[in-house]
Every structure is written in structure tokens, then in C-alpha cells.
mmCIF file of C-alpha atoms and ligand atoms in Angstrom:
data_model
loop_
_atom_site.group_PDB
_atom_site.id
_atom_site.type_symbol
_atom_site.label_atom_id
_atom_site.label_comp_id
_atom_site.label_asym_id
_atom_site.label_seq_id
_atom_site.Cartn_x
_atom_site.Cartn_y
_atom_site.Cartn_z
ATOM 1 C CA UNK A 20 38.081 59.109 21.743
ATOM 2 C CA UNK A 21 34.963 57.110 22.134
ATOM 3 C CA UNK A 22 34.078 54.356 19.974
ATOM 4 C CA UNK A 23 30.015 55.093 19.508
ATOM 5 C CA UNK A 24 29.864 51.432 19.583
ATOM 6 C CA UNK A 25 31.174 51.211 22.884
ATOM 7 C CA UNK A 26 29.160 48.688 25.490
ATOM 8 C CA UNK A 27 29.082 52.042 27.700
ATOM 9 C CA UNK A 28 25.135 53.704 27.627
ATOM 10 C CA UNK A 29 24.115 56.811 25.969
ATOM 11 C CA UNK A 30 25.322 60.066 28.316
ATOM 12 C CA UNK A 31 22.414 61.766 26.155
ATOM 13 C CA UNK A 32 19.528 60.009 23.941
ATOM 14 C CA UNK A 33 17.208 61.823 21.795
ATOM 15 C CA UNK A 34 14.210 59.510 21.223
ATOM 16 C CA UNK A 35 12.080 60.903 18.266
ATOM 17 C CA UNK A 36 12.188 64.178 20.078
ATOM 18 C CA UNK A 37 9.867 66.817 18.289
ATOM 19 C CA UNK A 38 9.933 70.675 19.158
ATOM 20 C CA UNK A 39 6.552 72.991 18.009
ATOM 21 C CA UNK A 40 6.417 76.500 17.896
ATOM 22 C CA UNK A 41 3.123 78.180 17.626
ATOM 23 C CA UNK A 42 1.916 75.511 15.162
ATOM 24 C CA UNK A 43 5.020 74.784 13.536
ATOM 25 C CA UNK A 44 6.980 72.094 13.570
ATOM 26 C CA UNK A 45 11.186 73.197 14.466
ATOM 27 C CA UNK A 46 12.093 69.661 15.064
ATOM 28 C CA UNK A 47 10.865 66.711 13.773
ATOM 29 C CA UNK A 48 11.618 62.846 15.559
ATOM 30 C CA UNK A 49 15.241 63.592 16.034
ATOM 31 C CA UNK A 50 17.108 60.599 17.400
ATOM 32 C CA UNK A 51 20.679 61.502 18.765
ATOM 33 C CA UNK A 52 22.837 59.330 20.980
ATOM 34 C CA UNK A 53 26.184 60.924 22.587
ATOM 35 C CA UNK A 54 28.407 58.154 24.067
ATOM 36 C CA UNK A 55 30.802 59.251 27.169
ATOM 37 C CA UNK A 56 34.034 60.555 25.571
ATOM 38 C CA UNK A 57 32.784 61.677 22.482
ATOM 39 C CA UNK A 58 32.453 65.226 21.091
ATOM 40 C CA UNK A 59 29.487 65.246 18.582
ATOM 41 C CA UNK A 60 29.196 68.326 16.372
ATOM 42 C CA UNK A 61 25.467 69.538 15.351
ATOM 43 C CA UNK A 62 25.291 71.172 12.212
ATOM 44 C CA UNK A 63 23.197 72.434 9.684
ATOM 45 C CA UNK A 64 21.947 76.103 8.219
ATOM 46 C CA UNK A 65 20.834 78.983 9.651
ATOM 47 C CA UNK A 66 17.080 78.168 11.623
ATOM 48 C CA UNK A 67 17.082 74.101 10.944
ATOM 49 C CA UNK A 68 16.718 73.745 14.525
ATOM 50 C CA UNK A 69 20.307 73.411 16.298
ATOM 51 C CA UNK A 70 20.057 75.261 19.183
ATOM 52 C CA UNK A 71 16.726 74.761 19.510
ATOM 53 C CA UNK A 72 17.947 70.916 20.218
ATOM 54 C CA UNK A 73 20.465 71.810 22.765
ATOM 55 C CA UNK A 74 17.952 73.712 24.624
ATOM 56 C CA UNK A 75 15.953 70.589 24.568
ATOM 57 C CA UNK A 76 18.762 68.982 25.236
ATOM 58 C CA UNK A 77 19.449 70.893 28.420
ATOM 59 C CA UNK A 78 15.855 71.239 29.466
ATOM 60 C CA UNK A 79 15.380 74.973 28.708
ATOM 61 C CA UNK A 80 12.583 73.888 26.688
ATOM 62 C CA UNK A 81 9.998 70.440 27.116
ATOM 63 C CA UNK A 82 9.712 68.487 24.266
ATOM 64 C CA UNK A 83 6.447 68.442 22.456
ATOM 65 C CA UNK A 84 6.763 64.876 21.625
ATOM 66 C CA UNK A 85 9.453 61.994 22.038
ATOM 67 C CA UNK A 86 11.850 62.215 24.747
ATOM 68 C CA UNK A 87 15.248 63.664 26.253
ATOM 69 C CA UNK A 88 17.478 60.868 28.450
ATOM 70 C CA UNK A 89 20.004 62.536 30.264
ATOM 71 C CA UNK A 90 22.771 60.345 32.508
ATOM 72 C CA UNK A 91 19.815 57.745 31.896
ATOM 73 C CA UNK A 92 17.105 60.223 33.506
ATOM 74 C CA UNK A 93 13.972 60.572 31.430
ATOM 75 C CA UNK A 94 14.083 64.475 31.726
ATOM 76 C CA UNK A 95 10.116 64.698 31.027
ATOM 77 C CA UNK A 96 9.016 64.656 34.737
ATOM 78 C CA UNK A 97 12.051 67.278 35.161
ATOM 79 C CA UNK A 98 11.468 69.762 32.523
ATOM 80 C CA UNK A 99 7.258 69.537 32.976
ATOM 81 C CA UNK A 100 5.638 70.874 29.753
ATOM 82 C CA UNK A 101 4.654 74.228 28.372
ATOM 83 C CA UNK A 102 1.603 74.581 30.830
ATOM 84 C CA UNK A 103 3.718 73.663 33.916
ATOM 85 C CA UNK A 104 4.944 70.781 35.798
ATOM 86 C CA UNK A 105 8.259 69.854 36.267
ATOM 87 C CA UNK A 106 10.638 69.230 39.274
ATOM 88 C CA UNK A 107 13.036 72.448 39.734
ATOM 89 C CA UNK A 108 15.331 70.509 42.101
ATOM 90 C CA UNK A 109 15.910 67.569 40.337
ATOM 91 C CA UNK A 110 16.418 69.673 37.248
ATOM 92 C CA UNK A 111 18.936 71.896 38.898
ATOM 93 C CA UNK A 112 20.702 68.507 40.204
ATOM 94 C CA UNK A 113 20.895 67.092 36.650
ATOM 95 C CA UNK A 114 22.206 70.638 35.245
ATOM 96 C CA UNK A 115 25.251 70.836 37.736
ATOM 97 C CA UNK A 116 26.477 67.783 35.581
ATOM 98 C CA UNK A 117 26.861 69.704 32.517
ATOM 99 C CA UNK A 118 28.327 72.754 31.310
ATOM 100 C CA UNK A 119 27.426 75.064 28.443
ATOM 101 C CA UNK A 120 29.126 78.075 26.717
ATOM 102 C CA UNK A 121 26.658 80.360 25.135
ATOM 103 C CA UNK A 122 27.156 82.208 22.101
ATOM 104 C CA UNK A 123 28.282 85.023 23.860
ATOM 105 C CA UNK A 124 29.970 83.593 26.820
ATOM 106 C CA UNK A 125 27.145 85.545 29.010
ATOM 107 C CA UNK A 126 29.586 86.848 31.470
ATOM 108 C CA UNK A 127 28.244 89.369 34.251
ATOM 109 C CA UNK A 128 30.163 92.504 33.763
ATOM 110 C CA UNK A 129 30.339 93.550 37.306
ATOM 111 C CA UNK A 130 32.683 91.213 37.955
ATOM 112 C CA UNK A 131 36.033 90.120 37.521
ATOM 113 C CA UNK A 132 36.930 86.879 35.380
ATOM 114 C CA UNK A 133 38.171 85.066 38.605
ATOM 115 C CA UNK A 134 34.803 85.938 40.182
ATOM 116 C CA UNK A 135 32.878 85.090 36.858
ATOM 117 C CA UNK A 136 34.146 81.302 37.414
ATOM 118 C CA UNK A 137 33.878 81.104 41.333
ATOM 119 C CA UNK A 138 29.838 82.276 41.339
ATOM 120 C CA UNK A 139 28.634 78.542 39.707
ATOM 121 C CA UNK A 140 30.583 77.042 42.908
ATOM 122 C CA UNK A 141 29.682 79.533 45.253
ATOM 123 C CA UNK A 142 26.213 79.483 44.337
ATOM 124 C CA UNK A 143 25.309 75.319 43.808
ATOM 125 C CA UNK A 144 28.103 74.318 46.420
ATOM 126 C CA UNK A 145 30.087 74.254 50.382
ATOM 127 C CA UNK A 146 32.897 74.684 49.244
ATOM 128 C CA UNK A 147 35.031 77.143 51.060
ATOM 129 C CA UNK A 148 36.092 80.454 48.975
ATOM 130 C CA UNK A 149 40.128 79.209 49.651
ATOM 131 C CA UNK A 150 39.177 75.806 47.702
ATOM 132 C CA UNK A 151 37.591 78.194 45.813
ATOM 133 C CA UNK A 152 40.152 80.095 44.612
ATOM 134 C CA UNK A 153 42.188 76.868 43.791
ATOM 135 C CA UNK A 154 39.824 75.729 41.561
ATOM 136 C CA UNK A 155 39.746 79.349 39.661
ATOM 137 C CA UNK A 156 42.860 79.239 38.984
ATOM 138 C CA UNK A 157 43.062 75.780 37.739
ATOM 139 C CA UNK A 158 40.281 76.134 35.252
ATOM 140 C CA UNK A 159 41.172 79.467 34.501
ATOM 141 C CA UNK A 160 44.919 78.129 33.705
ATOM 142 C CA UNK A 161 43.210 75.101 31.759
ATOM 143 C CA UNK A 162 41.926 77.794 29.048
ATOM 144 C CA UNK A 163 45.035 80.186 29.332
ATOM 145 C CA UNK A 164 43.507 82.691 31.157
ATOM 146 C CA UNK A 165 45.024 82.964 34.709
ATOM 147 C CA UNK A 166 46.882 86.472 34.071
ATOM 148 C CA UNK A 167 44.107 87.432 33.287
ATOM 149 C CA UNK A 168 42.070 86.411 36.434
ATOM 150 C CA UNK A 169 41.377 90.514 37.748
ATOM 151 C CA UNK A 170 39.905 91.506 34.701
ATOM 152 C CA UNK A 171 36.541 92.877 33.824
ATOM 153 C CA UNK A 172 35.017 91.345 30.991
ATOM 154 C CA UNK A 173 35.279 94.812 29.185
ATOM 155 C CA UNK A 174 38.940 94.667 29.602
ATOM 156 C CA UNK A 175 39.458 91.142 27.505
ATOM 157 C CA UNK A 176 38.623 90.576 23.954
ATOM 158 C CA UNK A 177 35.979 88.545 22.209
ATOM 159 C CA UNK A 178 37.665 85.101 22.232
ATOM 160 C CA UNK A 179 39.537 85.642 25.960
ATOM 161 C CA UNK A 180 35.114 86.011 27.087
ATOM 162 C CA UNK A 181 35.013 82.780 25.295
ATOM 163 C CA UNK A 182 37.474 81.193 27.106
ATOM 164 C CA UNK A 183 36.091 82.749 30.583
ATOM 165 C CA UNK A 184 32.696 81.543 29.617
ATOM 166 C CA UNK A 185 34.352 78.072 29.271
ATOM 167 C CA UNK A 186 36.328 78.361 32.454
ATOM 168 C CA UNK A 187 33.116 79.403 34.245
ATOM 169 C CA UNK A 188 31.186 76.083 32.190
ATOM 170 C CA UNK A 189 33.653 74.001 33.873
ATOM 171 C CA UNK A 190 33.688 75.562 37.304
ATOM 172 C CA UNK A 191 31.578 72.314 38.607
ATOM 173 C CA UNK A 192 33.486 69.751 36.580
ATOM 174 C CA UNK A 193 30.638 68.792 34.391
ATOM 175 C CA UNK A 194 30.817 65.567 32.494
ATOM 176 C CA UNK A 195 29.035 67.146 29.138
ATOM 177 C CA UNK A 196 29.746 70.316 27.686
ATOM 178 C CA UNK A 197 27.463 71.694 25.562
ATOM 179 C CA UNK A 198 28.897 74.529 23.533
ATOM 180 C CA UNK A 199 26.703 76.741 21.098
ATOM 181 C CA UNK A 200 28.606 77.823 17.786
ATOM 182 C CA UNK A 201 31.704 78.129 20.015
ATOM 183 C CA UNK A 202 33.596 80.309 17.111
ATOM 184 C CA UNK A 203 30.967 82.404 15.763
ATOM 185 C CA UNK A 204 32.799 86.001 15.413
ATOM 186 C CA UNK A 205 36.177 85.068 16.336
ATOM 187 C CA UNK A 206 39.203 85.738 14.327
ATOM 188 C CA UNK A 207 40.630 82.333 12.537
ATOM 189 C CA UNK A 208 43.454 81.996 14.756
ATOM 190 C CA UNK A 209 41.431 82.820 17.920
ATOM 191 C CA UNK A 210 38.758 80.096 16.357
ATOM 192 C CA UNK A 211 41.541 77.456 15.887
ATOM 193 C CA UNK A 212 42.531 78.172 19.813
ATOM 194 C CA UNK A 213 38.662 77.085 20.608
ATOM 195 C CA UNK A 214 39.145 74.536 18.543
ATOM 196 C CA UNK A 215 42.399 73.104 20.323
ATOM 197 C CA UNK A 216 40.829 74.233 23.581
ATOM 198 C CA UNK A 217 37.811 71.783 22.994
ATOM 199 C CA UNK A 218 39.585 68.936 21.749
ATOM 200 C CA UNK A 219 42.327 69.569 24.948
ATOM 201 C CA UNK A 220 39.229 69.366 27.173
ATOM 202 C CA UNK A 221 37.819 66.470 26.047
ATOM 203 C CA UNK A 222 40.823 64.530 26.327
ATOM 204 C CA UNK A 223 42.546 65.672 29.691
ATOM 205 C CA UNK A 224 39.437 65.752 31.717
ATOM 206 C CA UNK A 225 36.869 63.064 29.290
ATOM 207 C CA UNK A 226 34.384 65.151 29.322
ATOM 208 C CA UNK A 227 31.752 64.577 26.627
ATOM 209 C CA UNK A 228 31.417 67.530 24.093
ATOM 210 C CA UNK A 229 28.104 68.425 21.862
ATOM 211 C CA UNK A 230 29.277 71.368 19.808
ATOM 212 C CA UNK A 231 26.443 72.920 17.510
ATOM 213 C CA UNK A 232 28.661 75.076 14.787
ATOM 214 C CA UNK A 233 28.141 75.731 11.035
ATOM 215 C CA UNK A 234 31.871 76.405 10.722
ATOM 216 C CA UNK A 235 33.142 73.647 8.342
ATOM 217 C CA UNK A 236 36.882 73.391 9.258
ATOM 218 C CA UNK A 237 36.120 73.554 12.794
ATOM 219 C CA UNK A 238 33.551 70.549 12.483
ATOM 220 C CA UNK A 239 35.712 68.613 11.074
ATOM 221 C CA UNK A 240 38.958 69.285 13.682
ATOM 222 C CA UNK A 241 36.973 68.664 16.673
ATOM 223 C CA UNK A 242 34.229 66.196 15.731
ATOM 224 C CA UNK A 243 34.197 62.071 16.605
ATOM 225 C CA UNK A 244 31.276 62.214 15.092
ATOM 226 C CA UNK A 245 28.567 64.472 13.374
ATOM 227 C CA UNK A 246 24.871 64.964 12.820
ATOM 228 C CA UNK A 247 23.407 66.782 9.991
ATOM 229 C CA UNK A 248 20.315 68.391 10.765
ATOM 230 C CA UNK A 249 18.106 70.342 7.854
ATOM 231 C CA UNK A 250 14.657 71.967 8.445
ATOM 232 C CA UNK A 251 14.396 70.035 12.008
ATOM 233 C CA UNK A 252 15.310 66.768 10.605
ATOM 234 C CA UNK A 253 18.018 64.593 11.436
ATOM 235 C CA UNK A 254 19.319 63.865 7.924
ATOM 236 C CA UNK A 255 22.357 61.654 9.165
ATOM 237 C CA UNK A 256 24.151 61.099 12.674
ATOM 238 C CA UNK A 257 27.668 59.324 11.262
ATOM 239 C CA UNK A 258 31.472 59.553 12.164
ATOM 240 C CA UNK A 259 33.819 62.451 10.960
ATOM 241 C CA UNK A 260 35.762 60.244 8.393
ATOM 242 C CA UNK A 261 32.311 59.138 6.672
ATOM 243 C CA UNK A 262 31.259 63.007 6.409
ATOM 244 C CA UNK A 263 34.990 63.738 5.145
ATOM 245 C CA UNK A 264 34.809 61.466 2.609
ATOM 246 C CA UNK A 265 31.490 62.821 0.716
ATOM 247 C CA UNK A 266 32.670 65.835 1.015
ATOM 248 C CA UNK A 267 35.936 64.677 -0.864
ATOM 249 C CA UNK A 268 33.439 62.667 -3.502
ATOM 250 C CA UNK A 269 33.913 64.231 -7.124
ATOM 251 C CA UNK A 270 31.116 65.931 -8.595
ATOM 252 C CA UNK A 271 31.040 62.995 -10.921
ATOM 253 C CA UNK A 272 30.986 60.303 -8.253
ATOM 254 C CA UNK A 273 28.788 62.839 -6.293
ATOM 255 C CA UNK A 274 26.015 62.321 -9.168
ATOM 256 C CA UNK A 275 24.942 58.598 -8.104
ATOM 257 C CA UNK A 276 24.562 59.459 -4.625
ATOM 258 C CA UNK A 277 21.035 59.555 -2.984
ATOM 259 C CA UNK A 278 19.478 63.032 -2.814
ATOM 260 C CA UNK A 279 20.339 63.584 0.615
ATOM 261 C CA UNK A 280 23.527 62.568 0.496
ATOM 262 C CA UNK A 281 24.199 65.566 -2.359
ATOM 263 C CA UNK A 282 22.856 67.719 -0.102
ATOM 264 C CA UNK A 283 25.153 67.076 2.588
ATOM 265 C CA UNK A 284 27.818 67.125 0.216
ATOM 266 C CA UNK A 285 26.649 70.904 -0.841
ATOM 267 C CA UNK A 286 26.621 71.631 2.868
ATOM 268 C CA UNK A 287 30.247 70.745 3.921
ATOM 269 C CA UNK A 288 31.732 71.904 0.739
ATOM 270 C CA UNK A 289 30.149 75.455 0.442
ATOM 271 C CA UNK A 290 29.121 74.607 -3.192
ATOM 272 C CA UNK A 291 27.115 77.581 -4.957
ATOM 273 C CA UNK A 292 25.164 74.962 -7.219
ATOM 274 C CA UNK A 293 23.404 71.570 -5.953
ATOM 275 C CA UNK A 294 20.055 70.583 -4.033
ATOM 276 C CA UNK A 295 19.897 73.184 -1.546
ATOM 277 C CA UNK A 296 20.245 75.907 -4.338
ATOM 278 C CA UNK A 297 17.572 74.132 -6.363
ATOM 279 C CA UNK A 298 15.069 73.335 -3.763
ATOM 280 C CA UNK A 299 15.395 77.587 -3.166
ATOM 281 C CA UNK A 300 14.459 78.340 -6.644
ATOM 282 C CA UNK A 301 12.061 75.788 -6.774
ATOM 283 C CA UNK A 302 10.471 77.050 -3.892
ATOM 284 C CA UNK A 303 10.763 80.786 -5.048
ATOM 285 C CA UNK A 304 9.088 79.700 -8.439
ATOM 286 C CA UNK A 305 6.624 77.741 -6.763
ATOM 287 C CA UNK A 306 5.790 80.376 -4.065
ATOM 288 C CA UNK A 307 6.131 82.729 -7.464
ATOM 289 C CA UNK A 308 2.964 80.946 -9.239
ATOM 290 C CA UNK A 309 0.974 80.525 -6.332
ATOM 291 C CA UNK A 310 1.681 84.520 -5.184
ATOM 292 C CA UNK A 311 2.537 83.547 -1.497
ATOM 293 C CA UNK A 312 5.361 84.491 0.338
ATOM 294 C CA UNK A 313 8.072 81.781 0.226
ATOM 295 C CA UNK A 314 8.323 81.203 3.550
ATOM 296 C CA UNK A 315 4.947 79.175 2.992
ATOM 297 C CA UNK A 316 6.891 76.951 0.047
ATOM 298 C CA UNK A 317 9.751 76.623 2.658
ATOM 299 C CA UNK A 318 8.850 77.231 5.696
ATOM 300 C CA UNK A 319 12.512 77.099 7.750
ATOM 301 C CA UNK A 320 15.869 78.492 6.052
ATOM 302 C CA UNK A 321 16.983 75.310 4.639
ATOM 303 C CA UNK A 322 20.888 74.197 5.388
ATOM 304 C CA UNK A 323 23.418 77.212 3.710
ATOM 305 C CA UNK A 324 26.170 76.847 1.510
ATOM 306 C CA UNK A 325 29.330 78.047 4.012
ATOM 307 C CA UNK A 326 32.783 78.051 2.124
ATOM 308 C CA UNK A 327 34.026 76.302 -0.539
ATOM 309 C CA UNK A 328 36.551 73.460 0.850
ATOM 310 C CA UNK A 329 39.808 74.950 0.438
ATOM 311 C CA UNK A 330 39.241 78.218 -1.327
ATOM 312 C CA UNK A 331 39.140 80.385 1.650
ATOM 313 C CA UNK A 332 42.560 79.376 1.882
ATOM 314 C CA UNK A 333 42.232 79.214 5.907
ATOM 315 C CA UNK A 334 42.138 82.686 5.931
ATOM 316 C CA UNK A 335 38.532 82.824 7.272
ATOM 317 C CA UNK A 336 37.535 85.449 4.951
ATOM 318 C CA UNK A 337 34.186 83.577 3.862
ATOM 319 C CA UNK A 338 33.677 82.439 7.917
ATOM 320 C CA UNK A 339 29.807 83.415 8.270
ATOM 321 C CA UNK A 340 30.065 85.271 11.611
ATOM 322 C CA UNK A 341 27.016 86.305 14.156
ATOM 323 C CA UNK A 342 26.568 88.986 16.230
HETATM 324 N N1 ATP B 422 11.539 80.545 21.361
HETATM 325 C C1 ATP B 422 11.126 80.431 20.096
HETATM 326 N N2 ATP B 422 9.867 80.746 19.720
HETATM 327 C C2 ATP B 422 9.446 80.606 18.449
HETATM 328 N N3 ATP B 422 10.223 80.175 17.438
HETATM 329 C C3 ATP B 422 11.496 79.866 17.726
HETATM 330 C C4 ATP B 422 12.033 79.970 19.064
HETATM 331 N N4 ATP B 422 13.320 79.585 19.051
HETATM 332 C C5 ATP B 422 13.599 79.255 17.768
HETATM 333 N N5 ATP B 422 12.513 79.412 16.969
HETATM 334 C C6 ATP B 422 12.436 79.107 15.532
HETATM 335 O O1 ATP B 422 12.894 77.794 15.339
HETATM 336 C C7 ATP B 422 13.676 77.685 14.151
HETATM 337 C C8 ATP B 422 15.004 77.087 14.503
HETATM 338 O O2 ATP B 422 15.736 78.026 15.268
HETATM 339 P P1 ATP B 422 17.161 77.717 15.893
HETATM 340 O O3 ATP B 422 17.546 78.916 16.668
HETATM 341 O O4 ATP B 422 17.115 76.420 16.581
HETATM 342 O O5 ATP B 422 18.043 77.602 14.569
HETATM 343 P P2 ATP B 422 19.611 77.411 14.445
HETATM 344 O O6 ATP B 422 19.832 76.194 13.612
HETATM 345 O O7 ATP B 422 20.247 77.445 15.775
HETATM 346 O O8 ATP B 422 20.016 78.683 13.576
HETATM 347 P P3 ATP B 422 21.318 79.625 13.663
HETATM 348 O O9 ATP B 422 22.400 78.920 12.906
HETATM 349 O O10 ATP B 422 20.900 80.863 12.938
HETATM 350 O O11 ATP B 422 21.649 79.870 15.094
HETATM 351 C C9 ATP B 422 13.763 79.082 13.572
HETATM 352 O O12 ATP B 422 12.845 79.173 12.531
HETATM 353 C C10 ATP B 422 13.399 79.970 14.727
HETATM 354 O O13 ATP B 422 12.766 81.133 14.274
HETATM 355 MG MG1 MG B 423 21.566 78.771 16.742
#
């Protein structure tokens, strides 16, 4: 587990990075330092911005303003802007360093699991299809999957493509993994494997982990550290044990604390009532008077209550899943 204090350098740094889409603002002067080691968890409601970051992260997407430093690489002359630009080889050379598992684990359906995780080797290296094979096998045995190795993706459930979209992230041995709401859908047994799966990861190969979930007990099991975004602003980059203890605050003790603080507390607890309820209303009432839509009042979802801490029991009945 990396201490973010640690001498070592930034493996990413986010330097007042800002993201516009057709005139409006989805992320505003975001700074964000991962250390090697680490696994930092992005959350934050529906829309404020999180995977929108990791694609600026990853260089899907220039920044509009600021800047992305990847393995200490400015990634601006890389990535090139909306107009053009950009250097396709050096990108492709920065992107075999890191691995990400989409949403859906994007597997091609044509082909077998095994031959899911050998195309990222076969394609961006020489390595000959016996080392090949090796390698499947050891990543697909490092998520549980090597039985499983001859199946189509149609043949193998929701969280077994997860875990062959991980195997297939870590075909090139990628020092960051960047993994986009790596539970979303899954049952809460299958999301607990992830969990263990991420955590196993990080510490028998070191790789450094950026997770973007909304999932509250998952955060929390996997996270070093955490970083609260709402409505494309970095509201507070700390470590898991400062985040678990607001959300463990009473609602009496919870009453002194700063504004944003309460609404971070709303966030990891699931409340009903508190700031991000009342800035809603307000913004309905205001958008109300003024007859506009209140998308205009608030222009981005604002961060969502999830579960309650505790009531759901574990049972994963309140889990907000995406399809
Ligand atoms: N390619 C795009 N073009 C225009 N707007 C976009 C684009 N991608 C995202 N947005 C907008 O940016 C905002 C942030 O979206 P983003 O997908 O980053 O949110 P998110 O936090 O990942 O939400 P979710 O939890 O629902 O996945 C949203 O309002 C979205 O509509
Ligand atoms: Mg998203």
C-alpha cells in the first residue's frame, strides 16, 4: 500500500485539468495525483464528470485546459486537441503501460476468452503465440478463469466477462489499471469477487489502480485513498480512513462541519435528507419561479444519495446498477 507521501513521483498528475462540452463546462481545474502502489477510487453521482476524467486520463479525450502527466509525460503533445494534432505513436507507446476494464468488459464475441486476452499481445508485440499461450493462462488463472479459457463470451456470465475483460487489461502487464465502475450490474457476491480481485492485483503484481465506482462498500474495501468529485469539481482527494470517519460522524457532530463536508457525508451514507437534497429543491423552486427547465438552475446531476450505511444489510438490494 502506498503511502501518498511517498518520495516516489506521481504515476498520474492532474494539473487543473478542465473538460468542455459544447459550451459547458464537465470538469472544472481538477488536480489528482496517483502515487505507484496506490488504488485511488473516483466517485461521485451520476454525470459529475468521472469517466469523463479517466478518458482524460487515458487520452481518449484532450483537455480543454490544464494538463494530464502520465509516467511523467506531459500527454498534451500526445493527445493533440479537438481540431487535431497529436502523436499516434507515442500515444499508443504510453497506452501499452496501462490497462483499463470498461463497463462492459468490451469483449469481441467471435472469439474465445483465451483468444480475447492473447489479441492485446499479438497485436502491440513479438512475442511468439507459445509464450503466448503461457501468458493466457497465467492471467487468465490470476482472475479464476482458466477452465474457462475455450469459451465464447456468450457462454460466461456477466461478472466471468468482467474478469476476462481484466485478464485481457493485463495481457501487457500494465503498471496502472484503470477500471470504470468495475461492479456496476453484478450480483453482491460476484461484486465482492471484483473487489478481492482488485485489491489481489494490486498487491501481487503493484500495479497502480484508479477505480471510478459509486458503489459505497466497494469504495471503501478497495480504496488507499479517494476523491470526491461533484458537478466536475474535485471536492476532496483524501485517504479512506478520513472519508470513513465523516461518514461515521453523528448527525449532531455532522452539523458543525463545513458545507462540503455534509455533502460528502450525504454521499457515502445514502442519506435521503442533507445538502444534496436541498440544493435539488432549491434548484427546482428556483428553476420553478423563473419557468426554466432545471437543468438551467443545475446544470449537471449533482452527486446521488446511494444506500444508507448499513441498512441494505449487504444484501445489495439498494446497489444502483447500469446497463
Ligand atoms: N462525449 C460527450 N459529449 C458531450 N457531453 C458529454 C460527453 N461525455 C460526457 N458528457 C457529459 O458530461 C457529463 C459527465 O458525464 P460522465 O459520463 O463523465 O459522468 P459520470 O460521472 O461518469 O456519470 P455515471 O455515473 O452516470 O457514469 C454528463 O453531463 C454527460 O452528459
Ligand atoms: Mg460514468
Amino acid at each position: 500500500m502506498a503511502e501518498p507521501t511517498s518520495k516516489k513521483p506521481p504515476v498520474i498528475s492532474c494539473q487543473q485539468v478542465a473538460k468542455i462540452f459544447d459550451g459547458r463546462t464537465v470538469l472544472e481545474s481538477i488536480d489528482l495525483e496517483v502515487f505507484p502502489g496506490e488504488t485511488m477510487v473516483i466517485m461521485g453521482g451520476s454525470g459529475s464528470g468521472k469517466s469523463t476524467l479517466l478518458r482524460v486520463i487515458i487520452g481518449s479525450f484532450p483537455a480543454d485546459r490544464g494538463k494530464v502527466v502520465l509516467f511523467g509525460q506531459d500527454m498534451s503533445p500526445l493527445v493533440g486537441t479537438e481540431t487535431g494534432g497529436g502523436n499516434e505513436d507515442k500515444l499508443a507507446e504510453v497506452r501499452k503501460r496501462f490497462g483499463i476494464l470498461f463497463q462492459s468488459g468490451a469483449l469481441f464475441n467471435s472469439m474465445t476468452i483465451a483468444e480475447n486476452v492473447a489479441l492485446p499481445m499479438q497485436e502491440h508485440t513479438d512475442i511468439s503465440q507459445e509464450i503466448i499461450d503461457i501468458q493466457v493462462k497465467i492471467k487468465l488463472e490470476l482472475v479464476g478463469l482458466r477452465e474457462h479459457a475455450n469459451k465464447y463470451p456468450s457462454q460466461i456470465s456477466g461478472g466471468m466477462k468482467k474478469r476476462a475483460g481484466l485478464a485481457r487489461a493485463l495481457a501487457l502487464d500494465p503498471e496502472i489499471l484503470f477500471y470504470d465502475e468495475p461492479s456496476a450490474g453484478l450480483d453482491p457476491v460476484t461484486s465482492a469477487q471484483i473487489d478481492r480481485l482488485i485489491i489481489d492485483l494490486s498487491k501481487q503484481l503493484g500495479v497502480t489502480s484508479v477505480v471510478v465506482t459509486h458503489e459505497m462498500d466497494s469504495a471503501f474495501t478497495i480504496a488507499d485513498r479517494m476523491a470526491m468529485l461533484d458537478r466536475g469539481k474535485m471536492l476532496k482527494v483524501e485517504t479512506r480512513d478520513w472519508y470513513d470517519n465523516l461518514r461515521k460522524l453523528s448527525d449532531q457532530e455532522a452539523k458543525e462541519l463545513p458545507q462540503t463536508e455534509r455533502l460528502i457525508r450525504q454521499f457515502l451514507r445514502g442519506d435521503a435528507e442533507g445538502p444534496i437534497t436541498e440544493r435539488r429543491s432549491e434548484a427546482a423552486f428556483e428553476a420553478d419561479l423563473l419557468g426554466v427547465p432545471v437543468e438551467q438552475i443545475l446544470p449537471t446531476p449533482s452527486v446521488e444519495a446511494t444506500r444508507r450505511v448499513g441498512s441494505a444489510g449487504g444484501t445489495g438490494l439498494f446497489r444502483r446498477s447500469k446497463g
